[in-house]
PDB file of C-alpha atoms in Angstrom:
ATOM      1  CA  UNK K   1     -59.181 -18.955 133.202  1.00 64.00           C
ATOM      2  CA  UNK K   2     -60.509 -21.142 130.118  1.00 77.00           C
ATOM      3  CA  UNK K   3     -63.604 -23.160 131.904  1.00 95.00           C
ATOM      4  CA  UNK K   4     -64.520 -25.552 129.402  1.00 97.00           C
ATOM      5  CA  UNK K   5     -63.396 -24.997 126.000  1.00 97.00           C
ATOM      6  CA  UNK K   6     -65.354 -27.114 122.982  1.00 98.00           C
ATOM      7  CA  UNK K   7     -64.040 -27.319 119.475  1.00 97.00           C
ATOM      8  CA  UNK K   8     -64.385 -26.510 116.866  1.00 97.00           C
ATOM      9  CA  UNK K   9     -67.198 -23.253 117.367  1.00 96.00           C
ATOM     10  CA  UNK K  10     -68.500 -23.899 113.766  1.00 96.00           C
ATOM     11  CA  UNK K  11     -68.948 -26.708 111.276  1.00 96.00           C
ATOM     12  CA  UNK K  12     -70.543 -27.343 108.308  1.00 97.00           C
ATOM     13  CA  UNK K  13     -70.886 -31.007 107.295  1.00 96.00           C
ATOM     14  CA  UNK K  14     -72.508 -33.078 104.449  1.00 97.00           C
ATOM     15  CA  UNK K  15     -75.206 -35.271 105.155  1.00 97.00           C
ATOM     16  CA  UNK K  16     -73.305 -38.813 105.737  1.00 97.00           C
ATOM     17  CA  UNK K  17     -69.941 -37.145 107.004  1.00 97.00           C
ATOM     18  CA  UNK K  18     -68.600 -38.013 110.298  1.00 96.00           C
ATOM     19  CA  UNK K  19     -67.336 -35.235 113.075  1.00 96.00           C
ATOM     20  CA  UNK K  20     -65.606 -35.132 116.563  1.00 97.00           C
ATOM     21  CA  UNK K  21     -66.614 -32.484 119.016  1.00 98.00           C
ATOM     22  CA  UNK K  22     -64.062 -31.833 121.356  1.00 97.00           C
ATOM     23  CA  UNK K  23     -64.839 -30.437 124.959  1.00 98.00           C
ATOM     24  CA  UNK K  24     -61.915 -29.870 127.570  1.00 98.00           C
ATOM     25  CA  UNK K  25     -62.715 -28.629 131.216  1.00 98.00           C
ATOM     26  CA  UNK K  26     -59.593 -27.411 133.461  1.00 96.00           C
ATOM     27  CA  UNK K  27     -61.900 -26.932 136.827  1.00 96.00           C
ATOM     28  CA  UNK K  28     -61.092 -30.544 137.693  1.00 96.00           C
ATOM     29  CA  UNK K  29     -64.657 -31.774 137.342  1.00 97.00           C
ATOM     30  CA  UNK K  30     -65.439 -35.013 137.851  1.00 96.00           C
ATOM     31  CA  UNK K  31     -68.713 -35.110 135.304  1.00 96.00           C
ATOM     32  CA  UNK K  32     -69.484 -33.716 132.261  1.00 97.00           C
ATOM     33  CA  UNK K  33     -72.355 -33.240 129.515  1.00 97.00           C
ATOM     34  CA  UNK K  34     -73.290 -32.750 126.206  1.00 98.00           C
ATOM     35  CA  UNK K  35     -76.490 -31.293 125.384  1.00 97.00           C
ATOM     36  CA  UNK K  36     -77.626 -29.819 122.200  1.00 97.00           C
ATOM     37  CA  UNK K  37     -79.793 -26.885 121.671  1.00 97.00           C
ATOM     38  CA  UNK K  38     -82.954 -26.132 119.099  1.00 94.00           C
ATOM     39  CA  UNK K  39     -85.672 -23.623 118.774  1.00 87.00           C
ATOM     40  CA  UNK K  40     -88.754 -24.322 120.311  1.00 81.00           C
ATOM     41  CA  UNK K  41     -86.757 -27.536 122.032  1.00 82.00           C
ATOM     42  CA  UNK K  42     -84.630 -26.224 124.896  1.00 86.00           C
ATOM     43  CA  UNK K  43     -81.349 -27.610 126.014  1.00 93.00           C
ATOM     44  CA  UNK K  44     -81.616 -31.544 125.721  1.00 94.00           C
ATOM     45  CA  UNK K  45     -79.093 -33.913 127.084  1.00 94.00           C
ATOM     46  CA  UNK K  46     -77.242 -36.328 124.801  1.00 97.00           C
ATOM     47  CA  UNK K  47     -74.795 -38.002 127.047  1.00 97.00           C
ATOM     48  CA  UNK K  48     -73.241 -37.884 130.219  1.00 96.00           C
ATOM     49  CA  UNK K  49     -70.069 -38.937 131.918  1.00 96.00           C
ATOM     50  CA  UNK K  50     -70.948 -38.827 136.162  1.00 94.00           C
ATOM     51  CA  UNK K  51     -67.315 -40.120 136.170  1.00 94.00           C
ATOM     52  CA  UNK K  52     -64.009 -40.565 134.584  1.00 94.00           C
ATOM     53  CA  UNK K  53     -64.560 -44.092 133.033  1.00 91.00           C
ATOM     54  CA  UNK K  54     -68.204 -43.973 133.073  1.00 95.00           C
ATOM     55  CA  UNK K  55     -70.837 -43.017 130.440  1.00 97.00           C
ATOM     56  CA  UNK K  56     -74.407 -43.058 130.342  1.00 95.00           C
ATOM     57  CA  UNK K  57     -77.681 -42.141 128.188  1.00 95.00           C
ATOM     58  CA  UNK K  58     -79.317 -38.768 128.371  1.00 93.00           C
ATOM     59  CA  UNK K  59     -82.590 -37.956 126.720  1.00 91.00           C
ATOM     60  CA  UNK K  60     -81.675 -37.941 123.091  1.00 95.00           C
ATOM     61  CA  UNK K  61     -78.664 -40.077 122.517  1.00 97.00           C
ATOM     62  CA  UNK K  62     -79.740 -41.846 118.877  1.00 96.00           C
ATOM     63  CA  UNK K  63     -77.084 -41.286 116.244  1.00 96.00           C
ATOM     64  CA  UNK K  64     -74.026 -40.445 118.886  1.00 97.00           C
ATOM     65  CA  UNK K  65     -71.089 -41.539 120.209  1.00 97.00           C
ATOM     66  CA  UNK K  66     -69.118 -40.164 123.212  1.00 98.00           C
ATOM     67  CA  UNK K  67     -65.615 -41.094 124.875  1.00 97.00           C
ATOM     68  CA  UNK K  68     -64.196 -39.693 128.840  1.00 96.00           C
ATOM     69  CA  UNK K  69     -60.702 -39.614 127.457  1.00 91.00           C
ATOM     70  CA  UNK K  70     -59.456 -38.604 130.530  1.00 95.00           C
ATOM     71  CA  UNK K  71     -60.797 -36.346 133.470  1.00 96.00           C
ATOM     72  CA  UNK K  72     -60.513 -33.319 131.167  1.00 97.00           C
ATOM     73  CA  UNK K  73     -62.145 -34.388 128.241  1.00 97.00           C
ATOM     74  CA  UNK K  74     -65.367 -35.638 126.493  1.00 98.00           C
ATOM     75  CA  UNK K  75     -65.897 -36.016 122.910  1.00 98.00           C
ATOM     76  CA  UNK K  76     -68.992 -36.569 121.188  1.00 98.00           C
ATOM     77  CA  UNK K  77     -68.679 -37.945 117.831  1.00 98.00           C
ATOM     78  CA  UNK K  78     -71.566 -37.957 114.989  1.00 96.00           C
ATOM     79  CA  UNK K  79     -70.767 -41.478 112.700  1.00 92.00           C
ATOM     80  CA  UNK K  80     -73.120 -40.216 109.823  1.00 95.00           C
ATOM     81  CA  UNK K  81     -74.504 -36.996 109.803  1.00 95.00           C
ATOM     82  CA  UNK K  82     -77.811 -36.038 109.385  1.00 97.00           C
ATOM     83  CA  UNK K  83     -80.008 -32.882 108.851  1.00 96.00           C
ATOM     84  CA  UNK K  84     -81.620 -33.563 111.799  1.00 96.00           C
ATOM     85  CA  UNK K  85     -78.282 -32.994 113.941  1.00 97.00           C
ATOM     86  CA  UNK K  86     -78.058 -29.589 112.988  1.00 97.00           C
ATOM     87  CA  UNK K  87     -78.191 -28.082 116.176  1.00 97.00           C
ATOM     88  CA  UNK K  88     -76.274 -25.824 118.729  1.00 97.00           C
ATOM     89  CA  UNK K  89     -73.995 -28.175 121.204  1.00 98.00           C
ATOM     90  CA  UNK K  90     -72.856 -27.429 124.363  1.00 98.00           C
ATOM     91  CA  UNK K  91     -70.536 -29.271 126.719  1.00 98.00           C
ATOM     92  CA  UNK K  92     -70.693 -28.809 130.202  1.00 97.00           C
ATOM     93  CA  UNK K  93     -69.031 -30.529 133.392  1.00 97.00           C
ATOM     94  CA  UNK K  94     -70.073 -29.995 137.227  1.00 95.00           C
ATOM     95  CA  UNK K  95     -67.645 -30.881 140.380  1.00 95.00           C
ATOM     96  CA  UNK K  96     -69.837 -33.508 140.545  1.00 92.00           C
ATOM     97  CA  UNK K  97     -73.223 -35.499 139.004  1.00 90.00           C
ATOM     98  CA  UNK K  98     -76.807 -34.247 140.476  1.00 84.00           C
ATOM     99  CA  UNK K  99     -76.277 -31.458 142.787  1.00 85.00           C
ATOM    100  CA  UNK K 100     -73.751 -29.676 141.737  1.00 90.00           C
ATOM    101  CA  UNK K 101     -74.732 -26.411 138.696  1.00 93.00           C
ATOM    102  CA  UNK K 102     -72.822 -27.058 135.612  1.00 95.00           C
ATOM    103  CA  UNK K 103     -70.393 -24.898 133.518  1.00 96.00           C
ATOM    104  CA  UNK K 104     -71.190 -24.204 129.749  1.00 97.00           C
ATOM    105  CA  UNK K 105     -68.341 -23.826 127.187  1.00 97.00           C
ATOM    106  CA  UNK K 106     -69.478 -21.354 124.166  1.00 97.00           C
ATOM    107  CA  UNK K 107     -71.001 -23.966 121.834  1.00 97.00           C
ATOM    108  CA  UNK K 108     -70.385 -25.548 118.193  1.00 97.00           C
ATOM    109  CA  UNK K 109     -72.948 -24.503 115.803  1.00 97.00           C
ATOM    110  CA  UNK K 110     -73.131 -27.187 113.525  1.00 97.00           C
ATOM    111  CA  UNK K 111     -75.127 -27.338 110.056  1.00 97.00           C
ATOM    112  CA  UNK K 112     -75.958 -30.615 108.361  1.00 97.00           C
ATOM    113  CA  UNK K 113     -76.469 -30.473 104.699  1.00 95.00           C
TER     114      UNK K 113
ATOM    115  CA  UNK R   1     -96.231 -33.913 129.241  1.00 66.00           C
ATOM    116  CA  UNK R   2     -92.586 -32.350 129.191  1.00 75.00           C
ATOM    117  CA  UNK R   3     -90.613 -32.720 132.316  1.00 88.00           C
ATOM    118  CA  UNK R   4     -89.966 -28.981 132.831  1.00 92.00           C
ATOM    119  CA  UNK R   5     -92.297 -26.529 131.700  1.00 93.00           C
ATOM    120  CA  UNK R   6     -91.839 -22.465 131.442  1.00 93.00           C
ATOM    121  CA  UNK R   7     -93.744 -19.772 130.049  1.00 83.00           C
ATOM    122  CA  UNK R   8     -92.066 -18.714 126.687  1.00 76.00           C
ATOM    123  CA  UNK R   9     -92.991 -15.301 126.811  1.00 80.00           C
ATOM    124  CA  UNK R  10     -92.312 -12.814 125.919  1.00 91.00           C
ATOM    125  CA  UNK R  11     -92.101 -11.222 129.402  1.00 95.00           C
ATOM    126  CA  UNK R  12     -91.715  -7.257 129.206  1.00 96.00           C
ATOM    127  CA  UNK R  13     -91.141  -5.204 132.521  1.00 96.00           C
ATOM    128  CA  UNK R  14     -89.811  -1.681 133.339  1.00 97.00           C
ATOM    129  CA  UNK R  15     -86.532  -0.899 134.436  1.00 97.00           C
ATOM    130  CA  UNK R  16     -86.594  -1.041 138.392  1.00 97.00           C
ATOM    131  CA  UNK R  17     -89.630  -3.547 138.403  1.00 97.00           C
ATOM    132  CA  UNK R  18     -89.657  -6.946 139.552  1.00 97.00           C
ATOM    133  CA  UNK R  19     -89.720  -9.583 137.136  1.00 97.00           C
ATOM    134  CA  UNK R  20     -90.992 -13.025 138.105  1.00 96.00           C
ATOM    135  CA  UNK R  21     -89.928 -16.002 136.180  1.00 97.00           C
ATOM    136  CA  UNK R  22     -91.813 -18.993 136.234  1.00 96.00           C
ATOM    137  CA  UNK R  23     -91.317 -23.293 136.071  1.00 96.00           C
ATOM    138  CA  UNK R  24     -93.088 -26.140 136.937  1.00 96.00           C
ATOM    139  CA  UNK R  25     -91.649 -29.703 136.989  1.00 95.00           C
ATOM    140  CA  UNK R  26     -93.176 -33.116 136.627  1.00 92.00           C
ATOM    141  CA  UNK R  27     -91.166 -35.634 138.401  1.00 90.00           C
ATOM    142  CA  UNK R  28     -91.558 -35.407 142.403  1.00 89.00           C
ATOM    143  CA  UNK R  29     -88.533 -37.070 143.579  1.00 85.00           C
ATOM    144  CA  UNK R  30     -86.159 -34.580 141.409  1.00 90.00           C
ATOM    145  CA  UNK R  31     -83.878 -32.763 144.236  1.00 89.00           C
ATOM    146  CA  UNK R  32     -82.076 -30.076 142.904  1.00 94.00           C
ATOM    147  CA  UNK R  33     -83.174 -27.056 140.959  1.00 96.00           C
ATOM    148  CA  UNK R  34     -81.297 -24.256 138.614  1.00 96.00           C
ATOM    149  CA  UNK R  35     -81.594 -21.268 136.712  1.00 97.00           C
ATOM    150  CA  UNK R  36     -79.220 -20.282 134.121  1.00 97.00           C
ATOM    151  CA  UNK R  37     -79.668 -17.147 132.228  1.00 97.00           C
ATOM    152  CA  UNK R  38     -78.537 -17.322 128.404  1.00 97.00           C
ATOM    153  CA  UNK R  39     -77.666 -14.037 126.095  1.00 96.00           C
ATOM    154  CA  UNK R  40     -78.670 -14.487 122.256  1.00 93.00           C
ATOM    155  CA  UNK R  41     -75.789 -16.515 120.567  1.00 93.00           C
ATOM    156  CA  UNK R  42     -74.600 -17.095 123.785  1.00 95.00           C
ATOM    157  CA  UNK R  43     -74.032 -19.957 126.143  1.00 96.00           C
ATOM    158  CA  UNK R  44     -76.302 -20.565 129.820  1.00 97.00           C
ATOM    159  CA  UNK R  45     -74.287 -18.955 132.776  1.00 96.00           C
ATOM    160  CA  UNK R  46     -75.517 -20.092 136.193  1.00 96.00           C
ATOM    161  CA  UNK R  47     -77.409 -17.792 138.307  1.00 96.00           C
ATOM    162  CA  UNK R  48     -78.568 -20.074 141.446  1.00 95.00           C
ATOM    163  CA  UNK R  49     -79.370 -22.583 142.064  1.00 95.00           C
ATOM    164  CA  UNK R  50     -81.972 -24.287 145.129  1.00 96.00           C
ATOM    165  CA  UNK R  51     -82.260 -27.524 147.110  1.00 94.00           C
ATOM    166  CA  UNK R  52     -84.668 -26.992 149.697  1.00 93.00           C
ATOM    167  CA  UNK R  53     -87.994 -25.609 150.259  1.00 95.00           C
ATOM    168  CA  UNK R  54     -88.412 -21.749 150.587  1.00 95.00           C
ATOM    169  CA  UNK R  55     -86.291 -18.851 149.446  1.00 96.00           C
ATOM    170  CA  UNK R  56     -82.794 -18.504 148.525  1.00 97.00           C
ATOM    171  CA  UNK R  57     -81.423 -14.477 148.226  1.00 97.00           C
ATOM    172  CA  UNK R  58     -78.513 -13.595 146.173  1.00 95.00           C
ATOM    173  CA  UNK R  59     -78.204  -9.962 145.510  1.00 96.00           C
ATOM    174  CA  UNK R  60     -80.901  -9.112 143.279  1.00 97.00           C
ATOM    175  CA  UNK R  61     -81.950 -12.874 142.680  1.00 98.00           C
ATOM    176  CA  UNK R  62     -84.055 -14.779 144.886  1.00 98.00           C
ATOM    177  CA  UNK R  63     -85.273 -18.545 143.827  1.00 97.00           C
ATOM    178  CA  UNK R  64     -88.167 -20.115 145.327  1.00 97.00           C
ATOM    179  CA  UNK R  65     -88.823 -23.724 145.436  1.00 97.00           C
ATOM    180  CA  UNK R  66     -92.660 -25.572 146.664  1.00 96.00           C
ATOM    181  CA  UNK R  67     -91.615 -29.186 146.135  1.00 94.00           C
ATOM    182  CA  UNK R  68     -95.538 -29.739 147.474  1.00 94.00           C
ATOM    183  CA  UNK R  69     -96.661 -27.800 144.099  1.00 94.00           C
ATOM    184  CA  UNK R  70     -93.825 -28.911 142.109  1.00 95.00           C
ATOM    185  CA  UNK R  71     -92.854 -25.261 141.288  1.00 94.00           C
ATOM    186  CA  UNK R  72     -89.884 -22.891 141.219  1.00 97.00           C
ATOM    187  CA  UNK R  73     -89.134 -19.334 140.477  1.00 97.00           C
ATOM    188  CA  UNK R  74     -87.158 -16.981 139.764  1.00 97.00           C
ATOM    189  CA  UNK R  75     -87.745 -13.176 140.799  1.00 97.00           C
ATOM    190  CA  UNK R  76     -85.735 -10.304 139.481  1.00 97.00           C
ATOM    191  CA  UNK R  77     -85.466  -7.295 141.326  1.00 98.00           C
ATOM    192  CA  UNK R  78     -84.741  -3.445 140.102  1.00 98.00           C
ATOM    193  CA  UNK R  79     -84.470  -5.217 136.666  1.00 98.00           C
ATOM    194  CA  UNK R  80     -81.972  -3.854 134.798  1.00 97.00           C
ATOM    195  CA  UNK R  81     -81.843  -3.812 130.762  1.00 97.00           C
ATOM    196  CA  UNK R  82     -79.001  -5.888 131.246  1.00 97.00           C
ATOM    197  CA  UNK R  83     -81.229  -8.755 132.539  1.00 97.00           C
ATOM    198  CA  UNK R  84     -82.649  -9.045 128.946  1.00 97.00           C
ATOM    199  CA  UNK R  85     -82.388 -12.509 128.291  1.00 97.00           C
ATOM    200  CA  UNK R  86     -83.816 -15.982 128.287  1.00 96.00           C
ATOM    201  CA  UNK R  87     -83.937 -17.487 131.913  1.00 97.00           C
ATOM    202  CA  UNK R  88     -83.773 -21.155 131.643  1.00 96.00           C
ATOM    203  CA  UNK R  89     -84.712 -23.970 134.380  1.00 96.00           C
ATOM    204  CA  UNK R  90     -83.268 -27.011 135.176  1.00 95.00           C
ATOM    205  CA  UNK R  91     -84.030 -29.752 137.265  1.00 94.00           C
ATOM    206  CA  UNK R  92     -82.068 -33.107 138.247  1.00 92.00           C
ATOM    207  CA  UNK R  93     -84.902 -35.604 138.143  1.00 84.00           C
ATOM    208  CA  UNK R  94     -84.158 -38.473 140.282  1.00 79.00           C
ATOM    209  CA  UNK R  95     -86.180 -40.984 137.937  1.00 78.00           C
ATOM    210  CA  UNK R  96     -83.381 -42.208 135.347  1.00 75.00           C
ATOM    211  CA  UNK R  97     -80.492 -39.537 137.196  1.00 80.00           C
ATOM    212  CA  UNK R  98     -81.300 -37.112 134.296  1.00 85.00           C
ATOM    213  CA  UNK R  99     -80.892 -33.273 134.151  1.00 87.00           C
ATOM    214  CA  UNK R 100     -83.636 -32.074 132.258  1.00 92.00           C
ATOM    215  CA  UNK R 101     -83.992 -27.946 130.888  1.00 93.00           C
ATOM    216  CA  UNK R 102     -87.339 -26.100 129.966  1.00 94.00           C
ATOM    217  CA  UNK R 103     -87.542 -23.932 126.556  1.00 93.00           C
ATOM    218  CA  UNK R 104     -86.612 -20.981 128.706  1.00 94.00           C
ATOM    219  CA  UNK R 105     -88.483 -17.930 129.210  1.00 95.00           C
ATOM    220  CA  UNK R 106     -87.406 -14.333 127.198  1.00 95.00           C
ATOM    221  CA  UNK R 107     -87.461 -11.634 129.838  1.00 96.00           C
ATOM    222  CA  UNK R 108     -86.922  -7.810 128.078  1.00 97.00           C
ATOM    223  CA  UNK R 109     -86.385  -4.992 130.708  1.00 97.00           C
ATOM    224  CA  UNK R 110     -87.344  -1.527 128.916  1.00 97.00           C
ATOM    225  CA  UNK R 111     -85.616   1.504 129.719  1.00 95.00           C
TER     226      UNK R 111
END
């Protein structure tokens, strides 16, 4: 009964560094999300996949990367880290894109020195 | 002008009271509405969500959406301290097929 299940649940990274988040869903959901999280800011989307194959844009996207490996996963990768990326980041995937409510894994907190 | 706005709060209410969560959103077209509450350290879980104008019930929940005003709520009844938490809305906004969240509002439910 796993859901979506993101790795790793904390990192610490020097400013510069590069990182993969992992995010794995096993609900067979077709779209999926990354969103970050910061005080003050609310849940903000990075990047989307509606569809296996398919990525787009959310509202914050500068200074990511993301790859729909397959149906079950979505990685978001940071090239070179930055303060400003320290943040709280959720995945998420939905049966599918628009209507459907999305399903939260538990989050990497990630700190940028 | 953000694209989903809430009240921050705090919002305090008795146990047994109704508490009535707020959000406003800015782009007409968006379709499809949500509320997610979120624990402290812990990730949104989906309450209910609402496509249509008027009230949706589901047990203690009820969501109300006025697509004319833009709005949708969130009411809470016999709160329990358990519903201590931040309540946060989403909406899919049409314009760019984005999902967008507000900063969530902190509801506390005193004994």
């Amino acid at each position: 009964n796993a859901g979506v299940t993101q790795t790793p649940k904390f990192q610490v990274l020097k400013t510069g560094q590069s990182m993969t988040l992992q995010c794995a869903q096993d609900m067979n959901h077709n779209s999926m999300y990354w969103y970050r999280q910061d005080p003050g800011m609310g849940l903000r989307l990075i990047y989307y996949s509606a569809s296996e194959g398919t990525t787009d844009k959310g509202e914050v996207p500068n200074g990511y990367n993301v790859s729909r490996l397959n149906k079950r996963e979505f990685s978001l990768r940071l090239e070179s880290a930055a303060p400003s990326q320290t943040s709280v980041y959720f995945c998420a995937s939905s049966a599918y894109f628009g209507d459907q409510p999305q399903h939260f894994g538990d989050g990497t907190r990630l700190s940028i020195l | 002008q953000k694209e989903v706005e809430q009240n921050s709060g705090p919002l305090s209410v008795p146990e047994g009271a109704i508490a009535s969560l707020n959000c406003t959103y800015s782009d007409r077209g968006s379709q499809s509405f949500f509320w997610y509450r979120q624990y402290s350290g812990k990730s949104p879980e989906l309450i209910m969500f609402i496509y249509s104008n008027g009230d949706k019930e589901d047990g203690r929940f009820t969501a109300q959406l006025n697509k004319a005003s833009q709005y949708v709520s969130l009411l809470i009844r016999d709160s329990q301290p358990s519903d201590s938490a931040t309540y946060l809305c989403a909406v899919h906004s049409n314009t760019g097929n984005q999902f967008y969240f507000g900063t969530g509002t902190s509801l506390t439910v005193i004994p």
